[in-house]
């Protein structure tokens, strides 16, 4: 017996979902479908509240698809003295791994050291981190000397590094983690809608009593009535606070973080690696399938394109410098970068500090009309953030909120964690799947991979990894309505596919069009807009 597949409303159920949004009065209206909003919606729905969540563009289209994609405690915050933050997120790693082992894959993080003294200092920090995170014996750190480095990470320059400390971190797919949480919320009764920007917070007698929004797919305007309104709009939290109170003062400082991607054959790292930058920050080099991504930068953002913050040549050079210095691979030229992404950290402003010095702590504010705004934090801490937000909601709204009766796995997470076994099972059942493709599918879909592939096991184009069934799944189960929703956030191909991406985009547009009833012109315009975005992603401007 399997529960019916929890799904998000697709294009076909749009009208009935909007009817429901207008008909009911909800306990909570949540603005924003990133990890913060998704976590709140799941937690609230599990605790028996009725929830409507509205996302302006696509789920996870903001910061929550532009992170470093690590479920981590943030070793560096330990050095900054943020012990409580590190403990909470270090412990959360185990919880997320239990709820969704495919979206929290244990990987080794290699931290090279130049001297014994450097290694000793690292080990001390990592040992504390492991204690805080209650790390299991088999996951405790190892120390590498030259021989182990040669075996384990042969591209690291052994002229520069004689040692490395290697410890456990967890790799996720941020956008898919958001979608999994939203599906869990929907399964527990929440109404969840993308492509529906909130344009106003409505009120009666000085208290917020809902939101006004517009479905950008159908043009229909609608209102949602709610006992409490939650603002989880990430980098847009201040803008949404402005809907409640025009006189509000900004609380956020946005910091831009850039990642760049190269084909794995150009920089064949095997694990996750930490390098130091010239300005004494750390960046990650992360192997993921056919791609390796490098990031991140950390600079204040003052532009006005919060959706697609510009990436400059300076950002790219900053990331490539330590790579050229610390690996023996031929230095990478900016022209070899196949894709890139920039995200904005919604940090709680602290005057006089540089972006990387500002704490990643989260904070909740109650607005003058009772809107609860939450910002800051990390992907990793989304569950404690949701709990804290609901405590505030109980305080301001008078709603009684009980404990969740249980903490069930996220959709796709009920398989115990053996990803290799899952991939082997897929290969056994679908003979045409390559090793590479079945591993990727296991990681993206977990125990649901078989159901996804049974909808179409052929690759979308020869040599590409995504299979036809994924499009069917994305449009019917995961609320994908535009080509970009699939390309960037359901399948991740915009970032990790390094082959013929233009051909893949055309195939995706056709296949998606068949499922959503697009005419020829719509198929072409969707493909053209995705091709243009892919080109813009790597069109680095001089700053
Ligand atoms: P968002 O994901 O931006 O979601 C807010 C949503 O609100 C958006 O989708 C937006 O479209 C929507 N919205 C805005 N206005 C409206 C409106 N009027 N109506 C409806 N919807 C609206 N954390 C980790 O744990 N691990 C990492 O490895 C990590 N790496 C990072 C790397 C970078 C470069 C950055 C920038 C951050 C990183 N973080 C990491 C932090 C983490 O990504 C963020 O804390 C988290 O994604 C923020 O999620 P959010 O839901 O608050 O914001």
XYZ file of C-alpha atoms and ligand atoms in Angstrom:
596
model
C 0.000 0.000 0.000
C 1.206 3.455 -0.901
C -0.463 6.728 -0.163
C -1.640 8.544 -3.262
C 1.061 10.801 -4.666
C 0.876 14.216 -2.986
C 0.817 16.829 -5.712
C 0.843 20.568 -6.273
C -1.853 22.136 -8.450
C -0.879 22.142 -12.109
C -2.080 24.324 -14.948
C -5.172 22.130 -15.414
C -6.376 22.591 -11.810
C -5.703 26.307 -11.743
C -9.291 27.536 -11.758
C -10.558 25.101 -9.154
C -7.597 25.982 -6.911
C -8.304 29.696 -7.258
C -11.988 29.024 -6.474
C -10.936 27.253 -3.299
C -8.547 30.089 -2.395
C -11.449 32.543 -2.499
C -14.020 30.287 -0.861
C -12.251 29.286 2.345
C -10.997 31.346 5.245
C -7.557 30.055 6.162
C -5.721 30.132 9.458
C -2.569 31.288 7.666
C -1.787 33.041 4.400
C 1.931 32.590 3.675
C 3.610 34.955 1.204
C 6.639 33.367 -0.493
C 7.383 29.862 -1.732
C 11.086 29.572 -0.924
C 12.369 27.212 1.764
C 11.198 29.505 4.578
C 7.579 29.658 3.380
C 7.577 25.987 2.381
C 8.844 24.907 5.802
C 6.225 27.024 7.575
C 3.432 25.673 5.354
C 4.450 22.062 6.047
C 4.878 22.536 9.772
C 1.584 24.428 10.116
C -0.381 21.931 8.008
C 1.037 18.998 9.982
C -0.100 20.734 13.157
C -3.627 20.980 11.846
C -3.786 24.598 10.651
C -5.397 25.469 7.337
C -2.817 27.169 5.117
C -2.723 29.004 1.792
C 0.744 29.734 0.383
C 1.249 32.081 -2.571
C 4.464 32.368 -4.576
C 4.970 35.279 -6.984
C 6.972 33.377 -9.608
C 7.921 29.732 -9.317
C 8.565 27.840 -6.095
C 12.216 28.338 -5.064
C 12.791 30.869 -7.851
C 14.410 33.283 -5.368
C 17.379 32.549 -3.128
C 16.270 28.988 -2.472
C 17.489 27.749 -5.866
C 20.741 29.762 -5.796
C 22.463 28.479 -2.662
C 25.611 26.354 -2.320
C 23.194 23.457 -1.832
C 24.711 22.245 1.401
C 22.841 21.058 4.450
C 25.527 22.178 6.839
C 26.196 23.692 10.182
C 28.581 26.263 8.790
C 31.945 25.528 10.301
C 33.025 29.103 9.711
C 30.289 30.467 11.977
C 31.925 28.554 14.800
C 35.021 30.703 14.398
C 32.682 33.731 14.599
C 31.368 32.483 17.953
C 27.841 31.638 16.750
C 27.745 28.369 18.716
C 23.955 28.182 19.080
C 23.439 28.620 15.334
C 26.055 25.999 14.538
C 24.670 23.497 17.037
C 21.120 23.861 15.795
C 22.068 23.486 12.119
C 24.621 20.746 12.756
C 21.874 18.734 14.472
C 19.352 19.539 11.756
C 21.564 17.721 9.249
C 20.577 14.414 10.802
C 16.894 15.277 10.847
C 16.818 16.330 7.191
C 18.781 13.229 6.263
C 16.150 11.123 7.985
C 13.233 12.953 6.347
C 14.720 12.972 2.848
C 17.957 10.990 2.457
C 18.002 11.689 -1.299
C 18.018 15.427 -0.582
C 20.743 15.250 2.067
C 23.412 13.034 0.656
C 26.428 12.491 2.942
C 29.621 13.578 1.171
C 33.199 14.175 2.306
C 34.374 17.755 2.589
C 38.133 18.078 2.060
C 39.835 20.988 3.805
C 43.484 21.164 2.732
C 46.074 22.517 5.149
C 49.547 23.857 4.464
C 51.171 22.947 7.772
C 50.849 20.748 10.837
C 49.811 23.762 12.855
C 47.104 24.555 10.306
C 45.870 20.978 10.419
C 45.803 20.946 14.226
C 43.713 24.120 14.294
C 41.302 22.700 11.742
C 40.933 19.453 13.654
C 40.106 21.294 16.851
C 37.308 23.211 15.105
C 35.975 20.152 13.331
C 36.009 18.077 16.524
C 33.857 20.701 18.247
C 31.566 20.783 15.227
C 31.192 17.002 15.359
C 30.350 17.110 19.051
C 27.753 19.827 18.536
C 26.200 17.863 15.675
C 26.243 14.512 17.497
C 28.037 12.932 14.538
C 27.959 9.116 14.242
C 31.285 7.256 14.603
C 31.462 6.227 10.929
C 31.079 9.870 9.911
C 33.862 11.301 12.064
C 36.649 13.207 10.325
C 39.840 11.693 8.923
C 43.251 13.229 8.474
C 44.957 12.890 5.153
C 48.689 12.986 4.515
C 50.294 13.170 1.095
C 49.441 9.580 0.145
C 45.777 9.889 1.015
C 45.623 13.224 -0.828
C 47.143 11.604 -3.894
C 44.473 8.878 -3.757
C 41.509 10.903 -2.613
C 41.861 14.260 -4.350
C 44.708 13.958 -6.851
C 44.222 17.379 -8.409
C 44.949 19.285 -5.200
C 48.422 20.784 -5.393
C 50.663 18.780 -3.101
C 53.262 21.487 -3.399
C 50.901 23.772 -1.546
C 49.233 21.288 0.768
C 50.802 18.513 2.791
C 47.673 17.589 4.729
C 43.919 17.714 4.680
C 41.161 17.228 7.200
C 38.154 15.467 5.714
C 34.751 15.626 7.392
C 31.102 14.935 6.617
C 28.677 17.402 5.100
C 25.424 16.859 3.249
C 24.610 17.860 -0.303
C 21.065 18.810 -1.262
C 19.111 20.083 -4.213
C 17.724 23.268 -2.735
C 14.848 23.811 -5.175
C 13.727 20.201 -4.886
C 13.857 20.400 -1.097
C 11.421 23.318 -1.351
C 9.098 21.413 -3.677
C 9.215 18.335 -1.414
C 8.194 20.440 1.591
C 5.392 22.097 -0.359
C 4.078 18.737 -1.519
C 4.129 17.537 2.082
C 2.181 20.657 3.053
C -0.336 20.033 0.250
C -0.730 16.406 1.338
C -1.666 17.703 4.791
C -4.309 19.978 3.272
C -2.475 23.216 2.427
C -3.357 25.165 -0.703
C -0.119 25.977 -2.538
C 0.068 28.194 -5.621
C 2.950 29.459 -7.725
C 2.872 32.291 -10.300
C 0.625 34.319 -8.000
C 2.231 37.555 -6.744
C 0.639 39.142 -3.695
C -0.028 42.822 -4.417
C -1.632 43.874 -1.165
C -2.240 42.942 2.427
C -5.944 43.451 3.173
C -7.202 44.586 6.565
C -10.234 45.125 8.695
C -10.245 47.348 11.765
C -6.514 47.865 11.539
C -5.640 44.150 11.495
C -4.371 42.217 8.487
C -7.066 39.784 7.389
C -5.691 38.356 4.163
C -3.993 39.180 0.885
C -4.876 40.267 -2.631
C -3.087 38.496 -5.470
C -3.194 37.837 -9.188
C -2.596 34.569 -11.002
C -0.103 35.482 -13.710
C -0.943 32.394 -15.799
C -4.653 33.205 -16.181
C -4.743 36.895 -15.271
C -7.410 36.208 -12.625
C -7.304 38.438 -9.573
C -8.272 36.903 -6.274
C -8.368 37.446 -2.533
C -7.387 35.085 0.226
C -8.903 35.551 3.686
C -6.757 34.472 6.621
C -6.588 34.817 10.394
C -2.871 35.532 10.211
C -0.597 36.674 7.376
C 3.031 35.508 7.226
C 5.657 37.277 5.160
C 8.353 34.811 4.092
C 9.440 36.721 1.001
C 13.223 36.333 1.431
C 15.046 39.248 -0.238
C 11.624 40.846 -0.790
C 10.639 40.787 2.909
C 11.059 44.574 3.191
C 8.952 45.141 0.058
C 6.146 43.002 1.495
C 6.449 44.764 4.864
C 5.846 47.927 2.854
C 2.464 46.519 1.738
C 1.425 46.372 5.374
C 2.899 49.698 6.402
C 4.170 52.250 3.891
C 6.282 53.995 6.517
C 8.233 50.877 7.425
C 12.018 51.084 7.594
C 14.104 48.480 5.750
C 15.629 45.814 7.986
C 17.485 43.711 5.431
C 20.881 44.021 3.854
C 21.182 41.925 0.714
C 24.402 40.166 -0.048
C 25.046 38.624 -3.452
C 26.561 35.159 -3.758
C 27.747 33.835 -7.121
C 28.481 30.257 -8.197
C 30.068 29.246 -11.500
C 29.910 25.836 -13.177
C 32.456 23.985 -15.317
C 32.308 20.517 -16.890
C 33.689 17.885 -14.493
C 36.356 16.860 -16.986
C 37.885 20.346 -16.652
C 38.261 20.052 -12.880
C 37.806 16.434 -11.891
C 37.435 16.817 -8.131
C 35.993 13.785 -6.387
C 34.564 15.265 -3.211
C 33.633 18.655 -1.891
C 36.682 20.850 -1.384
C 37.165 24.078 0.578
C 39.658 26.662 -0.700
C 40.686 29.985 0.792
C 40.341 33.215 -1.113
C 42.767 36.144 -1.167
C 40.564 37.993 1.312
C 40.611 35.046 3.745
C 37.143 33.737 3.029
C 36.365 30.141 2.074
C 34.772 28.921 -1.118
C 33.466 25.481 -2.050
C 34.337 23.375 -5.066
C 31.569 20.792 -5.445
C 31.304 17.823 -7.752
C 27.804 17.042 -8.897
C 27.354 14.551 -11.726
C 28.821 15.953 -14.938
C 29.458 19.355 -13.445
C 31.613 21.002 -10.820
C 30.443 24.241 -9.259
C 32.536 26.805 -7.460
C 31.267 29.407 -5.042
C 30.454 31.667 -3.475
C 31.211 35.354 -3.451
C 29.794 37.582 -0.695
C 29.303 41.257 -1.585
C 26.602 43.795 -0.727
C 24.004 44.034 -3.474
C 22.590 47.405 -4.358
C 21.156 46.683 -7.809
C 17.479 46.392 -8.559
C 17.293 43.019 -10.301
C 16.554 40.828 -7.308
C 15.290 38.031 -9.528
C 18.414 37.685 -11.687
C 21.230 39.637 -9.990
C 24.001 40.433 -12.459
C 27.236 38.427 -12.362
C 30.353 40.436 -13.121
C 33.736 39.397 -14.529
C 35.181 40.419 -11.202
C 32.966 37.865 -9.411
C 34.152 35.176 -11.811
C 37.835 36.056 -11.517
C 37.569 36.122 -7.735
C 36.329 32.511 -7.794
C 38.797 31.274 -10.413
C 41.914 32.651 -8.691
C 42.104 30.152 -5.805
C 41.181 27.320 -8.174
C 44.146 28.123 -10.426
C 46.421 28.435 -7.396
C 45.408 25.307 -5.477
C 44.678 22.722 -8.189
C 47.159 21.362 -10.701
C 44.527 21.375 -13.484
C 45.090 23.777 -16.367
C 43.699 27.187 -15.228
C 40.082 27.720 -16.284
C 39.188 30.663 -18.514
C 35.899 32.546 -17.942
C 34.811 31.438 -21.439
C 34.836 27.797 -20.303
C 32.146 28.382 -17.713
C 28.983 26.578 -18.793
C 26.550 28.179 -16.377
C 26.376 30.336 -13.285
C 23.891 31.526 -10.718
C 23.675 34.422 -8.306
C 21.510 34.538 -5.208
C 20.786 37.195 -2.615
C 21.158 36.455 1.074
C 18.439 38.231 3.015
C 20.633 39.199 5.976
C 19.449 41.130 9.022
C 21.335 44.422 8.738
C 24.204 45.084 11.159
C 25.862 48.464 10.647
C 29.601 48.584 10.014
C 30.067 44.885 9.266
C 31.185 43.361 5.989
C 28.762 40.934 4.328
C 30.655 37.850 5.469
C 30.809 39.136 9.067
C 27.042 39.550 9.376
C 25.441 36.725 11.329
C 23.206 34.296 9.449
C 20.740 34.267 12.322
C 17.047 34.555 11.627
C 14.599 37.002 13.096
C 10.828 37.393 13.314
C 9.052 40.770 13.430
C 5.418 41.574 14.071
C 4.142 44.451 11.947
C 1.662 47.125 13.112
C -1.264 45.203 11.586
C -0.125 41.841 12.889
C 1.740 40.501 9.855
C 4.474 38.111 10.967
C 7.672 38.614 8.910
C 10.567 36.169 9.002
C 13.958 36.618 7.381
C 17.589 35.635 7.605
C 18.648 32.119 8.481
C 19.805 29.278 6.287
C 18.302 26.582 4.158
C 19.532 24.083 6.748
C 17.600 25.702 9.587
C 14.240 25.863 7.889
C 12.441 23.583 10.350
C 13.456 25.390 13.557
C 12.644 28.661 11.758
C 9.167 27.354 10.994
C 8.651 26.324 14.615
C 9.756 29.718 15.875
C 7.457 31.484 13.403
C 4.465 29.442 14.528
C 5.207 30.326 18.157
C 4.962 33.987 17.153
C 1.793 33.323 15.192
C 0.196 31.794 18.294
C 1.198 34.921 20.223
C -0.268 37.483 17.791
C -3.277 35.665 16.391
C -4.619 33.761 19.364
C -4.709 30.605 17.240
C -4.085 27.490 19.307
C -1.316 25.534 17.674
C -0.616 22.052 18.993
C 2.457 19.932 18.437
C 2.792 17.967 15.223
C 1.657 14.397 15.902
C 4.577 13.037 13.884
C 7.384 14.125 11.589
C 6.885 11.928 8.523
C 9.443 11.613 5.701
C 9.174 14.064 2.840
C 7.766 12.710 -0.443
C 10.382 10.356 -1.929
C 12.214 10.067 1.391
C 10.915 6.707 2.611
C 13.727 4.406 1.462
C 16.267 4.289 4.248
C 19.050 6.141 2.475
C 20.682 3.561 0.216
C 20.970 5.697 -2.918
C 23.203 3.222 -4.746
C 20.681 0.436 -4.117
C 17.887 2.682 -5.364
C 19.847 3.474 -8.533
C 20.632 -0.210 -9.112
C 16.934 -1.047 -8.747
C 16.104 1.526 -11.418
C 18.670 0.085 -13.803
C 17.271 -3.401 -13.193
C 13.771 -2.310 -14.039
C 14.550 0.079 -16.911
C 17.297 -1.577 -18.916
C 18.044 1.479 -21.061
C 18.985 3.794 -18.189
C 22.692 4.531 -17.911
C 24.463 4.317 -14.547
C 24.838 8.073 -14.578
C 21.197 8.689 -15.350
C 19.870 6.260 -12.734
C 22.094 7.776 -10.046
C 20.881 11.225 -10.917
C 17.236 10.117 -10.848
C 17.656 8.424 -7.462
C 19.135 11.613 -6.030
C 16.468 13.893 -7.434
C 13.360 11.781 -6.815
C 14.274 9.270 -4.093
C 11.765 6.444 -3.739
C 9.520 8.143 -6.316
C 12.112 7.766 -9.089
C 10.556 4.546 -10.338
C 7.172 6.206 -10.710
C 8.806 9.122 -12.546
C 10.716 6.917 -14.974
C 7.697 4.687 -15.613
C 6.120 7.758 -17.256
C 8.861 7.731 -19.912
C 12.355 6.260 -19.610
C 13.861 7.646 -22.832
C 16.268 10.583 -22.504
C 14.788 13.877 -23.710
C 17.607 14.171 -26.259
C 20.337 11.665 -27.096
C 23.143 11.813 -24.563
C 21.303 14.080 -22.118
C 20.450 12.864 -18.621
C 16.848 14.031 -18.022
C 14.205 11.534 -19.138
C 10.785 12.179 -20.657
C 8.937 10.997 -17.533
C 10.379 13.880 -15.533
C 8.431 16.408 -17.574
C 5.228 14.513 -17.059
C 5.925 14.367 -13.328
C 6.910 18.037 -13.106
C 3.753 19.267 -14.842
C 1.312 16.852 -13.173
C 2.753 16.459 -9.689
C 5.170 19.338 -9.037
C 3.300 22.377 -10.354
C 5.723 23.290 -13.176
C 3.928 25.684 -15.525
C 6.752 27.263 -17.522
C 9.762 25.787 -19.224
C 12.084 27.603 -16.861
C 10.346 26.028 -13.866
C 11.463 22.652 -15.174
C 14.826 23.628 -16.640
C 16.089 25.547 -13.598
C 14.252 24.118 -10.604
C 12.692 20.662 -11.132
C 15.436 19.020 -13.258
C 18.324 21.410 -12.563
C 19.507 21.038 -16.164
C 20.252 24.742 -16.522
C 23.072 24.277 -14.034
C 24.309 20.696 -14.231
C 23.816 19.609 -17.834
C 27.005 20.394 -19.706
C 26.319 18.936 -23.184
C 24.025 20.255 -25.917
C 21.831 22.418 -23.754
C 20.157 24.287 -26.630
C 18.979 21.007 -28.163
C 17.775 19.899 -24.764
C 15.800 23.117 -24.271
C 14.001 22.606 -27.595
C 13.143 19.008 -26.707
C 11.901 20.083 -23.287
C 9.736 22.845 -24.752
C 8.092 20.420 -27.184
C 7.518 17.755 -24.579
C 6.168 20.233 -22.044
C 3.967 21.819 -24.728
C 2.378 18.438 -25.487
C 1.431 18.076 -21.860
C 0.196 21.616 -21.297
C -1.522 22.130 -24.673
C 0.838 24.808 -25.987
C 0.567 25.834 -29.640
C 3.634 26.110 -31.880
C 4.138 29.809 -31.094
C 4.025 29.199 -27.343
C 6.495 26.315 -27.632
C 8.900 28.594 -29.498
C 8.486 31.560 -27.150
C 9.104 29.387 -24.071
C 12.204 27.871 -25.693
C 13.463 31.280 -26.800
C 13.062 32.825 -23.368
C 14.926 29.924 -21.736
C 17.708 30.055 -24.320
C 18.062 33.785 -23.717
C 18.255 33.293 -19.961
C 20.889 30.561 -20.294
C 22.953 32.933 -22.427
C 22.512 35.810 -19.945
C 23.641 33.557 -17.100
C 27.163 33.412 -18.554
C 27.289 36.885 -20.078
C 29.588 38.374 -17.439
C 29.753 42.154 -17.471
C 32.677 44.309 -16.479
C 31.760 45.981 -13.228
P 13.591 32.901 -1.034
O 14.037 31.578 -1.446
O 14.084 34.047 -1.827
O 12.011 32.861 -1.108
C 11.213 34.023 -1.030
C 10.128 33.888 -2.072
O 9.167 34.910 -1.901
C 10.659 34.035 -3.496
O 10.465 32.824 -4.194
C 9.859 35.187 -4.064
O 9.509 35.032 -5.425
C 8.627 35.210 -3.168
N 7.976 36.513 -3.119
C 8.550 37.736 -3.036
N 7.612 38.694 -3.070
C 6.405 38.065 -3.159
C 5.049 38.518 -3.269
N 4.726 39.832 -3.257
N 4.073 37.591 -3.400
C 4.357 36.265 -3.407
N 5.620 35.798 -3.317
C 6.627 36.688 -3.196
N 21.921 27.985 3.242
C 22.274 26.721 3.582
O 21.732 26.146 4.503
N 23.253 26.048 2.894
C 23.932 26.613 1.864
O 24.775 25.973 1.239
C 23.615 27.958 1.527
N 24.302 28.577 0.550
C 23.936 29.822 0.163
C 24.621 30.409 -0.888
C 24.219 31.646 -1.385
C 24.961 32.262 -2.529
C 23.108 32.300 -0.805
C 22.641 33.589 -1.356
C 22.452 31.740 0.280
C 22.857 30.494 0.777
N 22.211 29.878 1.854
C 22.555 28.613 2.226
C 21.099 30.538 2.531
C 19.735 30.079 1.978
O 19.813 29.874 0.592
C 18.674 31.122 2.277
O 18.693 31.408 3.640
C 17.261 30.641 1.911
O 17.210 30.079 0.620
C 16.269 31.785 1.995
O 15.008 31.284 1.690
P 13.720 32.190 1.743
O 12.564 31.286 1.530
O 13.717 33.015 2.965
O 13.880 33.190 0.511
